[in-house]
Amino acid sequence: MSVIVALDVPTGEEALAWVARLPQVTAWKVGLELFCAEGPAIVRELKMQGKRVFLDVKLHDIPNTVAGACRQLRSLEVDWLTLHASGGPAMLQAAVETFAGTTTTLLAVTALTSLDAETLAHMGIGLPLADWVERLAGQAWQAGMGGMVCAPQEVARLRRVLGPTACLITPGIRLPGEDWGDQQRVATPHQAIAAGASYVVIGRSLLQAPDPEQAWHQLPT
Ligand code: C5P
């Protein structure tokens, strides 16, 4: 199954209610909202239930601090963990060294899917968005990361550049005809997988669907 569902809810109670309601979902993403509310306990609970866990805390700090955070997270044995590629190669290498010998796949977040070309220019980044994503991904790959988080629009290019072994995960997924919300660069799940994504992350399209069980059946297996 190539779908990871984002548990973007404020409490562990709500999160576990979703996990019980959708037993067919085997991979769940714990993001900042839930991790700030519940901490490592929610991750341990999901792992105890046999779920795969994508811990999406997007670490971004100086290498020494990131290495310290990674030492704390190592024992959780999450399946995927995110860091911001823009933290730079030394920061990413510090995480890679700390996770050496574990089964956790470290993922570098390239450009957030909520950013568009205009915002990037406003932030002072001179490269076209796709070039910037490729630059960040190349450096993160060199640093030893296991894969990238990118928008569906960039996944084909990163697959070409990084090859078949890179784990490429795309958020920014919407079902056909849906509201985009705060996302700027979106695609349907099938488009993202066809373009080369290893997994898609889906949040609101599923958890806010009028019938989540029925929406699940529209997703790629
Ligand atoms: O609800 P929606 O499907 O838009 O949720 C997307 C999820 O993916 C959110 O949990 C968000 O934090 C995460 N994400 C993202 N863009 C990135 C990395 C992660 O939207 N570049």
PDB file of C-alpha atoms and ligand atoms in Angstrom:
ATOM      1  CA  MET A   1       0.000   0.000   0.000  1.00  0.00           C
ATOM      2  CA  SER A   2       1.494   3.305  -1.065  1.00  0.00           C
ATOM      3  CA  VAL A   3      -0.641   5.651   1.045  1.00  0.00           C
ATOM      4  CA  ILE A   4       0.344   7.251   4.352  1.00  0.00           C
ATOM      5  CA  VAL A   5      -2.466   9.037   6.187  1.00  0.00           C
ATOM      6  CA  ALA A   6      -1.702  12.267   8.057  1.00  0.00           C
ATOM      7  CA  LEU A   7      -3.047  12.232  11.616  1.00  0.00           C
ATOM      8  CA  ASP A   8      -3.397  16.020  11.736  1.00  0.00           C
ATOM      9  CA  VAL A   9      -5.553  16.058  14.874  1.00  0.00           C
ATOM     10  CA  PRO A  10      -5.002  17.799  18.218  1.00  0.00           C
ATOM     11  CA  THR A  11      -5.237  14.877  20.651  1.00  0.00           C
ATOM     12  CA  GLY A  12      -4.073  11.305  21.010  1.00  0.00           C
ATOM     13  CA  GLU A  13      -7.637  10.279  21.704  1.00  0.00           C
ATOM     14  CA  GLU A  14      -8.795  11.553  18.314  1.00  0.00           C
ATOM     15  CA  ALA A  15      -5.786  10.031  16.618  1.00  0.00           C
ATOM     16  CA  LEU A  16      -6.409   6.595  18.082  1.00  0.00           C
ATOM     17  CA  ALA A  17     -10.108   6.848  17.210  1.00  0.00           C
ATOM     18  CA  TRP A  18      -9.103   7.299  13.540  1.00  0.00           C
ATOM     19  CA  VAL A  19      -6.662   4.395  13.744  1.00  0.00           C
ATOM     20  CA  ALA A  20      -9.439   2.181  15.144  1.00  0.00           C
ATOM     21  CA  ARG A  21     -11.946   3.422  12.561  1.00  0.00           C
ATOM     22  CA  LEU A  22      -9.664   2.788   9.566  1.00  0.00           C
ATOM     23  CA  PRO A  23      -7.877  -0.500  10.343  1.00  0.00           C
ATOM     24  CA  GLN A  24      -7.057  -0.875   6.641  1.00  0.00           C
ATOM     25  CA  VAL A  25      -4.594   2.028   6.974  1.00  0.00           C
ATOM     26  CA  THR A  26      -1.207   0.541   7.878  1.00  0.00           C
ATOM     27  CA  ALA A  27       0.951   3.700   7.720  1.00  0.00           C
ATOM     28  CA  TRP A  28       0.184   6.868   9.670  1.00  0.00           C
ATOM     29  CA  LYS A  29       1.929  10.222   9.729  1.00  0.00           C
ATOM     30  CA  VAL A  30       2.416  11.934  13.082  1.00  0.00           C
ATOM     31  CA  GLY A  31       3.011  15.610  12.414  1.00  0.00           C
ATOM     32  CA  LEU A  32       3.849  18.596  14.527  1.00  0.00           C
ATOM     33  CA  GLU A  33       0.373  19.183  15.932  1.00  0.00           C
ATOM     34  CA  LEU A  34      -0.026  15.685  17.341  1.00  0.00           C
ATOM     35  CA  PHE A  35       3.617  15.295  18.382  1.00  0.00           C
ATOM     36  CA  CYS A  36       3.545  18.622  20.251  1.00  0.00           C
ATOM     37  CA  ALA A  37       0.381  17.503  22.032  1.00  0.00           C
ATOM     38  CA  GLU A  38       1.296  13.914  22.873  1.00  0.00           C
ATOM     39  CA  GLY A  39       5.051  13.534  22.398  1.00  0.00           C
ATOM     40  CA  PRO A  40       6.730  10.156  21.849  1.00  0.00           C
ATOM     41  CA  ALA A  41       3.903   8.265  23.628  1.00  0.00           C
ATOM     42  CA  ILE A  42       1.615   8.431  20.595  1.00  0.00           C
ATOM     43  CA  VAL A  43       4.374   7.073  18.365  1.00  0.00           C
ATOM     44  CA  ARG A  44       5.025   4.191  20.764  1.00  0.00           C
ATOM     45  CA  GLU A  45       1.311   3.390  20.844  1.00  0.00           C
ATOM     46  CA  LEU A  46       1.050   3.293  17.042  1.00  0.00           C
ATOM     47  CA  LYS A  47       4.133   1.097  16.782  1.00  0.00           C
ATOM     48  CA  MET A  48       2.705  -1.194  19.458  1.00  0.00           C
ATOM     49  CA  GLN A  49      -0.409  -1.561  17.302  1.00  0.00           C
ATOM     50  CA  GLY A  50       1.837  -2.714  14.459  1.00  0.00           C
ATOM     51  CA  LYS A  51       1.488   0.441  12.359  1.00  0.00           C
ATOM     52  CA  ARG A  52       4.224   2.017  10.292  1.00  0.00           C
ATOM     53  CA  VAL A  53       4.923   5.552  11.497  1.00  0.00           C
ATOM     54  CA  PHE A  54       6.068   8.568   9.534  1.00  0.00           C
ATOM     55  CA  LEU A  55       7.298  11.090  12.122  1.00  0.00           C
ATOM     56  CA  ASP A  56       7.023  14.402  10.303  1.00  0.00           C
ATOM     57  CA  VAL A  57       8.695  16.849  12.669  1.00  0.00           C
ATOM     58  CA  LYS A  58      10.824  18.501   9.962  1.00  0.00           C
ATOM     59  CA  LEU A  59      13.925  19.071  12.088  1.00  0.00           C
ATOM     60  CA  HIS A  60      15.887  22.219  11.237  1.00  0.00           C
ATOM     61  CA  ASP A  61      18.632  23.503  13.571  1.00  0.00           C
ATOM     62  CA  ILE A  62      22.409  23.508  13.943  1.00  0.00           C
ATOM     63  CA  PRO A  63      24.015  20.064  13.461  1.00  0.00           C
ATOM     64  CA  ASN A  64      24.797  19.553  17.166  1.00  0.00           C
ATOM     65  CA  THR A  65      21.198  20.239  18.201  1.00  0.00           C
ATOM     66  CA  VAL A  66      19.760  18.069  15.440  1.00  0.00           C
ATOM     67  CA  ALA A  67      22.098  15.206  16.415  1.00  0.00           C
ATOM     68  CA  GLY A  68      20.822  15.529  19.991  1.00  0.00           C
ATOM     69  CA  ALA A  69      17.189  15.431  18.856  1.00  0.00           C
ATOM     70  CA  CYS A  70      17.956  12.419  16.660  1.00  0.00           C
ATOM     71  CA  ARG A  71      19.543  10.572  19.591  1.00  0.00           C
ATOM     72  CA  GLN A  72      16.268  11.071  21.470  1.00  0.00           C
ATOM     73  CA  LEU A  73      14.147   9.907  18.511  1.00  0.00           C
ATOM     74  CA  ARG A  74      16.253   6.877  17.526  1.00  0.00           C
ATOM     75  CA  SER A  75      14.711   4.516  20.057  1.00  0.00           C
ATOM     76  CA  LEU A  76      11.189   5.182  18.713  1.00  0.00           C
ATOM     77  CA  GLU A  77      12.111   3.108  15.639  1.00  0.00           C
ATOM     78  CA  VAL A  78       9.902   5.169  13.341  1.00  0.00           C
ATOM     79  CA  ASP A  79       9.794   4.092   9.711  1.00  0.00           C
ATOM     80  CA  TRP A  80      10.352   7.577   8.272  1.00  0.00           C
ATOM     81  CA  LEU A  81      11.601  10.844   9.816  1.00  0.00           C
ATOM     82  CA  THR A  82      11.775  14.265   8.162  1.00  0.00           C
ATOM     83  CA  LEU A  83      14.370  17.028   8.289  1.00  0.00           C
ATOM     84  CA  HIS A  84      14.420  20.253   6.271  1.00  0.00           C
ATOM     85  CA  ALA A  85      16.890  19.989   3.371  1.00  0.00           C
ATOM     86  CA  SER A  86      17.489  23.720   3.724  1.00  0.00           C
ATOM     87  CA  GLY A  87      19.172  23.046   7.099  1.00  0.00           C
ATOM     88  CA  GLY A  88      22.208  22.221   4.974  1.00  0.00           C
ATOM     89  CA  PRO A  89      24.476  19.207   4.365  1.00  0.00           C
ATOM     90  CA  ALA A  90      26.229  19.262   7.772  1.00  0.00           C
ATOM     91  CA  MET A  91      22.893  19.181   9.600  1.00  0.00           C
ATOM     92  CA  LEU A  92      21.652  16.313   7.427  1.00  0.00           C
ATOM     93  CA  GLN A  93      24.900  14.376   7.871  1.00  0.00           C
ATOM     94  CA  ALA A  94      24.605  14.715  11.646  1.00  0.00           C
ATOM     95  CA  ALA A  95      21.197  13.014  11.445  1.00  0.00           C
ATOM     96  CA  VAL A  96      22.455  10.324   9.047  1.00  0.00           C
ATOM     97  CA  GLU A  97      25.326   9.476  11.413  1.00  0.00           C
ATOM     98  CA  THR A  98      23.012   9.328  14.409  1.00  0.00           C
ATOM     99  CA  PHE A  99      20.580   6.975  12.642  1.00  0.00           C
ATOM    100  CA  ALA A 100      23.274   4.747  11.117  1.00  0.00           C
ATOM    101  CA  GLY A 101      22.452   1.081  11.625  1.00  0.00           C
ATOM    102  CA  THR A 102      18.724   1.646  12.214  1.00  0.00           C
ATOM    103  CA  THR A 103      15.772   0.881   9.919  1.00  0.00           C
ATOM    104  CA  THR A 104      14.501   4.484   9.898  1.00  0.00           C
ATOM    105  CA  THR A 105      14.460   6.136   6.472  1.00  0.00           C
ATOM    106  CA  LEU A 106      15.522   9.767   6.752  1.00  0.00           C
ATOM    107  CA  LEU A 107      13.692  12.084   4.385  1.00  0.00           C
ATOM    108  CA  ALA A 108      14.679  15.609   3.417  1.00  0.00           C
ATOM    109  CA  VAL A 109      11.818  18.043   2.910  1.00  0.00           C
ATOM    110  CA  THR A 110      12.659  20.063  -0.189  1.00  0.00           C
ATOM    111  CA  ALA A 111      10.190  22.919  -0.795  1.00  0.00           C
ATOM    112  CA  LEU A 112       6.972  22.838   1.192  1.00  0.00           C
ATOM    113  CA  THR A 113       3.977  22.133  -1.021  1.00  0.00           C
ATOM    114  CA  SER A 114       2.384  25.317   0.350  1.00  0.00           C
ATOM    115  CA  LEU A 115       5.069  27.452  -1.366  1.00  0.00           C
ATOM    116  CA  ASP A 116       4.626  28.724  -4.907  1.00  0.00           C
ATOM    117  CA  ALA A 117       7.045  30.402  -7.319  1.00  0.00           C
ATOM    118  CA  GLU A 118       5.921  33.908  -6.339  1.00  0.00           C
ATOM    119  CA  THR A 119       6.482  33.283  -2.610  1.00  0.00           C
ATOM    120  CA  LEU A 120       9.900  31.813  -3.342  1.00  0.00           C
ATOM    121  CA  ALA A 121      10.932  34.911  -5.305  1.00  0.00           C
ATOM    122  CA  HIS A 122       9.615  37.083  -2.471  1.00  0.00           C
ATOM    123  CA  MET A 123      11.787  35.075  -0.032  1.00  0.00           C
ATOM    124  CA  GLY A 124      14.819  35.976  -2.113  1.00  0.00           C
ATOM    125  CA  ILE A 125      15.441  32.585  -3.687  1.00  0.00           C
ATOM    126  CA  GLY A 126      16.504  33.320  -7.249  1.00  0.00           C
ATOM    127  CA  LEU A 127      16.196  29.830  -8.739  1.00  0.00           C
ATOM    128  CA  PRO A 128      13.011  28.583 -10.393  1.00  0.00           C
ATOM    129  CA  LEU A 129      11.143  26.410  -7.910  1.00  0.00           C
ATOM    130  CA  ALA A 130      11.852  23.063  -9.615  1.00  0.00           C
ATOM    131  CA  ASP A 131      15.565  23.878  -9.908  1.00  0.00           C
ATOM    132  CA  TRP A 132      15.716  24.817  -6.241  1.00  0.00           C
ATOM    133  CA  VAL A 133      14.033  21.532  -5.304  1.00  0.00           C
ATOM    134  CA  GLU A 134      16.513  19.589  -7.430  1.00  0.00           C
ATOM    135  CA  ARG A 135      19.462  21.461  -5.888  1.00  0.00           C
ATOM    136  CA  LEU A 136      18.238  20.751  -2.328  1.00  0.00           C
ATOM    137  CA  ALA A 137      17.488  17.113  -3.155  1.00  0.00           C
ATOM    138  CA  GLY A 138      20.905  16.539  -4.750  1.00  0.00           C
ATOM    139  CA  GLN A 139      22.688  17.885  -1.687  1.00  0.00           C
ATOM    140  CA  ALA A 140      20.487  15.901   0.685  1.00  0.00           C
ATOM    141  CA  TRP A 141      21.088  12.707  -1.303  1.00  0.00           C
ATOM    142  CA  GLN A 142      24.848  13.351  -1.184  1.00  0.00           C
ATOM    143  CA  ALA A 143      24.563  13.772   2.580  1.00  0.00           C
ATOM    144  CA  GLY A 144      23.188  10.226   2.789  1.00  0.00           C
ATOM    145  CA  MET A 145      19.460  10.815   3.160  1.00  0.00           C
ATOM    146  CA  GLY A 146      17.223   7.909   2.146  1.00  0.00           C
ATOM    147  CA  GLY A 147      14.746  10.017   0.225  1.00  0.00           C
ATOM    148  CA  MET A 148      12.867  13.259  -0.194  1.00  0.00           C
ATOM    149  CA  VAL A 149       9.515  14.824   0.468  1.00  0.00           C
ATOM    150  CA  CYS A 150       8.466  16.851  -2.558  1.00  0.00           C
ATOM    151  CA  ALA A 151       5.408  18.113  -4.396  1.00  0.00           C
ATOM    152  CA  PRO A 152       3.832  15.837  -7.009  1.00  0.00           C
ATOM    153  CA  GLN A 153       5.026  18.266  -9.699  1.00  0.00           C
ATOM    154  CA  GLU A 154       8.672  17.617  -8.864  1.00  0.00           C
ATOM    155  CA  VAL A 155       8.582  13.893  -8.261  1.00  0.00           C
ATOM    156  CA  ALA A 156       9.274  12.762 -11.848  1.00  0.00           C
ATOM    157  CA  ARG A 157      12.337  14.980 -12.047  1.00  0.00           C
ATOM    158  CA  LEU A 158      13.698  13.790  -8.690  1.00  0.00           C
ATOM    159  CA  ARG A 159      13.069  10.164  -9.659  1.00  0.00           C
ATOM    160  CA  ARG A 160      15.130  10.713 -12.831  1.00  0.00           C
ATOM    161  CA  VAL A 161      17.934  12.435 -10.950  1.00  0.00           C
ATOM    162  CA  LEU A 162      18.085  10.211  -7.841  1.00  0.00           C
ATOM    163  CA  GLY A 163      17.216   6.844  -9.397  1.00  0.00           C
ATOM    164  CA  PRO A 164      15.010   3.957  -8.323  1.00  0.00           C
ATOM    165  CA  THR A 165      16.312   3.495  -4.768  1.00  0.00           C
ATOM    166  CA  ALA A 166      15.294   6.923  -3.448  1.00  0.00           C
ATOM    167  CA  CYS A 167      12.182   6.956  -1.279  1.00  0.00           C
ATOM    168  CA  LEU A 168      10.073   9.812  -2.671  1.00  0.00           C
ATOM    169  CA  ILE A 169       7.020  10.881  -0.714  1.00  0.00           C
ATOM    170  CA  THR A 170       4.555  13.477  -1.921  1.00  0.00           C
ATOM    171  CA  PRO A 171       2.021  15.396   0.123  1.00  0.00           C
ATOM    172  CA  GLY A 172      -0.173  17.955  -1.640  1.00  0.00           C
ATOM    173  CA  ILE A 173      -2.621  15.235  -2.642  1.00  0.00           C
ATOM    174  CA  ARG A 174      -6.213  16.021  -3.529  1.00  0.00           C
ATOM    175  CA  LEU A 175      -8.970  13.860  -4.937  1.00  0.00           C
ATOM    176  CA  PRO A 176     -10.338  15.098  -8.306  1.00  0.00           C
ATOM    177  CA  GLY A 177     -12.505  18.238  -7.971  1.00  0.00           C
ATOM    178  CA  GLU A 178     -11.569  18.953  -4.347  1.00  0.00           C
ATOM    179  CA  ASP A 179     -10.742  22.231  -2.582  1.00  0.00           C
ATOM    180  CA  TRP A 180      -6.954  22.885  -2.449  1.00  0.00           C
ATOM    181  CA  GLY A 181      -7.024  24.634   0.962  1.00  0.00           C
ATOM    182  CA  ASP A 182      -3.566  26.086   1.734  1.00  0.00           C
ATOM    183  CA  GLN A 183      -1.747  23.807  -0.710  1.00  0.00           C
ATOM    184  CA  GLN A 184      -0.391  25.392  -3.900  1.00  0.00           C
ATOM    185  CA  ARG A 185       1.046  22.436  -5.775  1.00  0.00           C
ATOM    186  CA  VAL A 186      -1.310  19.475  -5.830  1.00  0.00           C
ATOM    187  CA  ALA A 187      -2.131  16.323  -7.809  1.00  0.00           C
ATOM    188  CA  THR A 188      -4.360  13.296  -7.443  1.00  0.00           C
ATOM    189  CA  PRO A 189      -2.877  10.240  -5.716  1.00  0.00           C
ATOM    190  CA  HIS A 190      -2.784   8.240  -8.961  1.00  0.00           C
ATOM    191  CA  GLN A 191      -0.965  11.075 -10.782  1.00  0.00           C
ATOM    192  CA  ALA A 192       1.674  11.249  -8.051  1.00  0.00           C
ATOM    193  CA  ILE A 193       2.302   7.483  -8.043  1.00  0.00           C
ATOM    194  CA  ALA A 194       2.405   7.411 -11.860  1.00  0.00           C
ATOM    195  CA  ALA A 195       4.989  10.209 -11.779  1.00  0.00           C
ATOM    196  CA  GLY A 196       7.298   8.144  -9.571  1.00  0.00           C
ATOM    197  CA  ALA A 197       6.263   8.687  -5.947  1.00  0.00           C
ATOM    198  CA  SER A 198       7.005   5.793  -3.590  1.00  0.00           C
ATOM    199  CA  TYR A 199       4.212   6.923  -1.260  1.00  0.00           C
ATOM    200  CA  VAL A 200       1.620   9.674  -1.114  1.00  0.00           C
ATOM    201  CA  VAL A 201       0.630  11.454   2.092  1.00  0.00           C
ATOM    202  CA  ILE A 202      -3.040  12.241   2.342  1.00  0.00           C
ATOM    203  CA  GLY A 203      -4.665  14.185   5.150  1.00  0.00           C
ATOM    204  CA  ARG A 204      -7.769  16.299   4.800  1.00  0.00           C
ATOM    205  CA  SER A 205      -9.005  14.566   1.623  1.00  0.00           C
ATOM    206  CA  LEU A 206      -9.529  11.449   3.665  1.00  0.00           C
ATOM    207  CA  LEU A 207     -10.184  12.541   7.243  1.00  0.00           C
ATOM    208  CA  GLN A 208     -12.534  15.366   6.244  1.00  0.00           C
ATOM    209  CA  ALA A 209     -14.301  13.378   3.529  1.00  0.00           C
ATOM    210  CA  PRO A 210     -18.037  12.937   4.053  1.00  0.00           C
ATOM    211  CA  ASP A 211     -17.388   9.187   3.912  1.00  0.00           C
ATOM    212  CA  PRO A 212     -13.730   8.388   4.737  1.00  0.00           C
ATOM    213  CA  GLU A 213     -14.174   4.629   4.234  1.00  0.00           C
ATOM    214  CA  GLN A 214     -15.507   5.244   0.728  1.00  0.00           C
ATOM    215  CA  ALA A 215     -12.773   7.837  -0.024  1.00  0.00           C
ATOM    216  CA  TRP A 216     -10.158   5.220   0.971  1.00  0.00           C
ATOM    217  CA  HIS A 217     -11.317   2.996  -1.895  1.00  0.00           C
ATOM    218  CA  GLN A 218     -10.461   5.723  -4.423  1.00  0.00           C
ATOM    219  CA  LEU A 219      -6.792   5.609  -3.359  1.00  0.00           C
ATOM    220  CA  PRO A 220      -4.027   3.638  -5.075  1.00  0.00           C
ATOM    221  CA  THR A 221      -3.140   0.319  -3.420  1.00  0.00           C
TER     222      THR A 221
HETATM  223  O1  C5P B   1      -4.399  17.701   4.550  1.00  0.00           O
HETATM  224  P1  C5P B   1      -3.284  17.550   3.565  1.00  0.00           P
HETATM  225  O2  C5P B   1      -3.404  16.286   2.714  1.00  0.00           O
HETATM  226  O3  C5P B   1      -3.008  18.790   2.752  1.00  0.00           O
HETATM  227  O4  C5P B   1      -2.009  17.302   4.503  1.00  0.00           O
HETATM  228  C1  C5P B   1      -0.709  17.240   4.003  1.00  0.00           C
HETATM  229  C2  C5P B   1       0.197  16.787   5.098  1.00  0.00           C
HETATM  230  O5  C5P B   1       1.515  16.707   4.585  1.00  0.00           O
HETATM  231  C3  C5P B   1       0.270  17.730   6.290  1.00  0.00           C
HETATM  232  O6  C5P B   1       0.386  16.907   7.448  1.00  0.00           O
HETATM  233  C4  C5P B   1       1.537  18.532   6.090  1.00  0.00           C
HETATM  234  O7  C5P B   1       2.160  18.851   7.301  1.00  0.00           O
HETATM  235  C5  C5P B   1       2.402  17.552   5.309  1.00  0.00           C
HETATM  236  N1  C5P B   1       3.403  18.151   4.427  1.00  0.00           N
HETATM  237  C6  C5P B   1       3.124  19.052   3.412  1.00  0.00           C
HETATM  238  N2  C5P B   1       4.124  19.570   2.631  1.00  0.00           N
HETATM  239  C7  C5P B   1       5.390  19.190   2.817  1.00  0.00           C
HETATM  240  C8  C5P B   1       5.695  18.256   3.824  1.00  0.00           C
HETATM  241  C9  C5P B   1       4.663  17.741   4.603  1.00  0.00           C
HETATM  242  O8  C5P B   1       1.957  19.378   3.203  1.00  0.00           O
HETATM  243  N3  C5P B   1       6.355  19.624   2.026  1.00  0.00           N
END
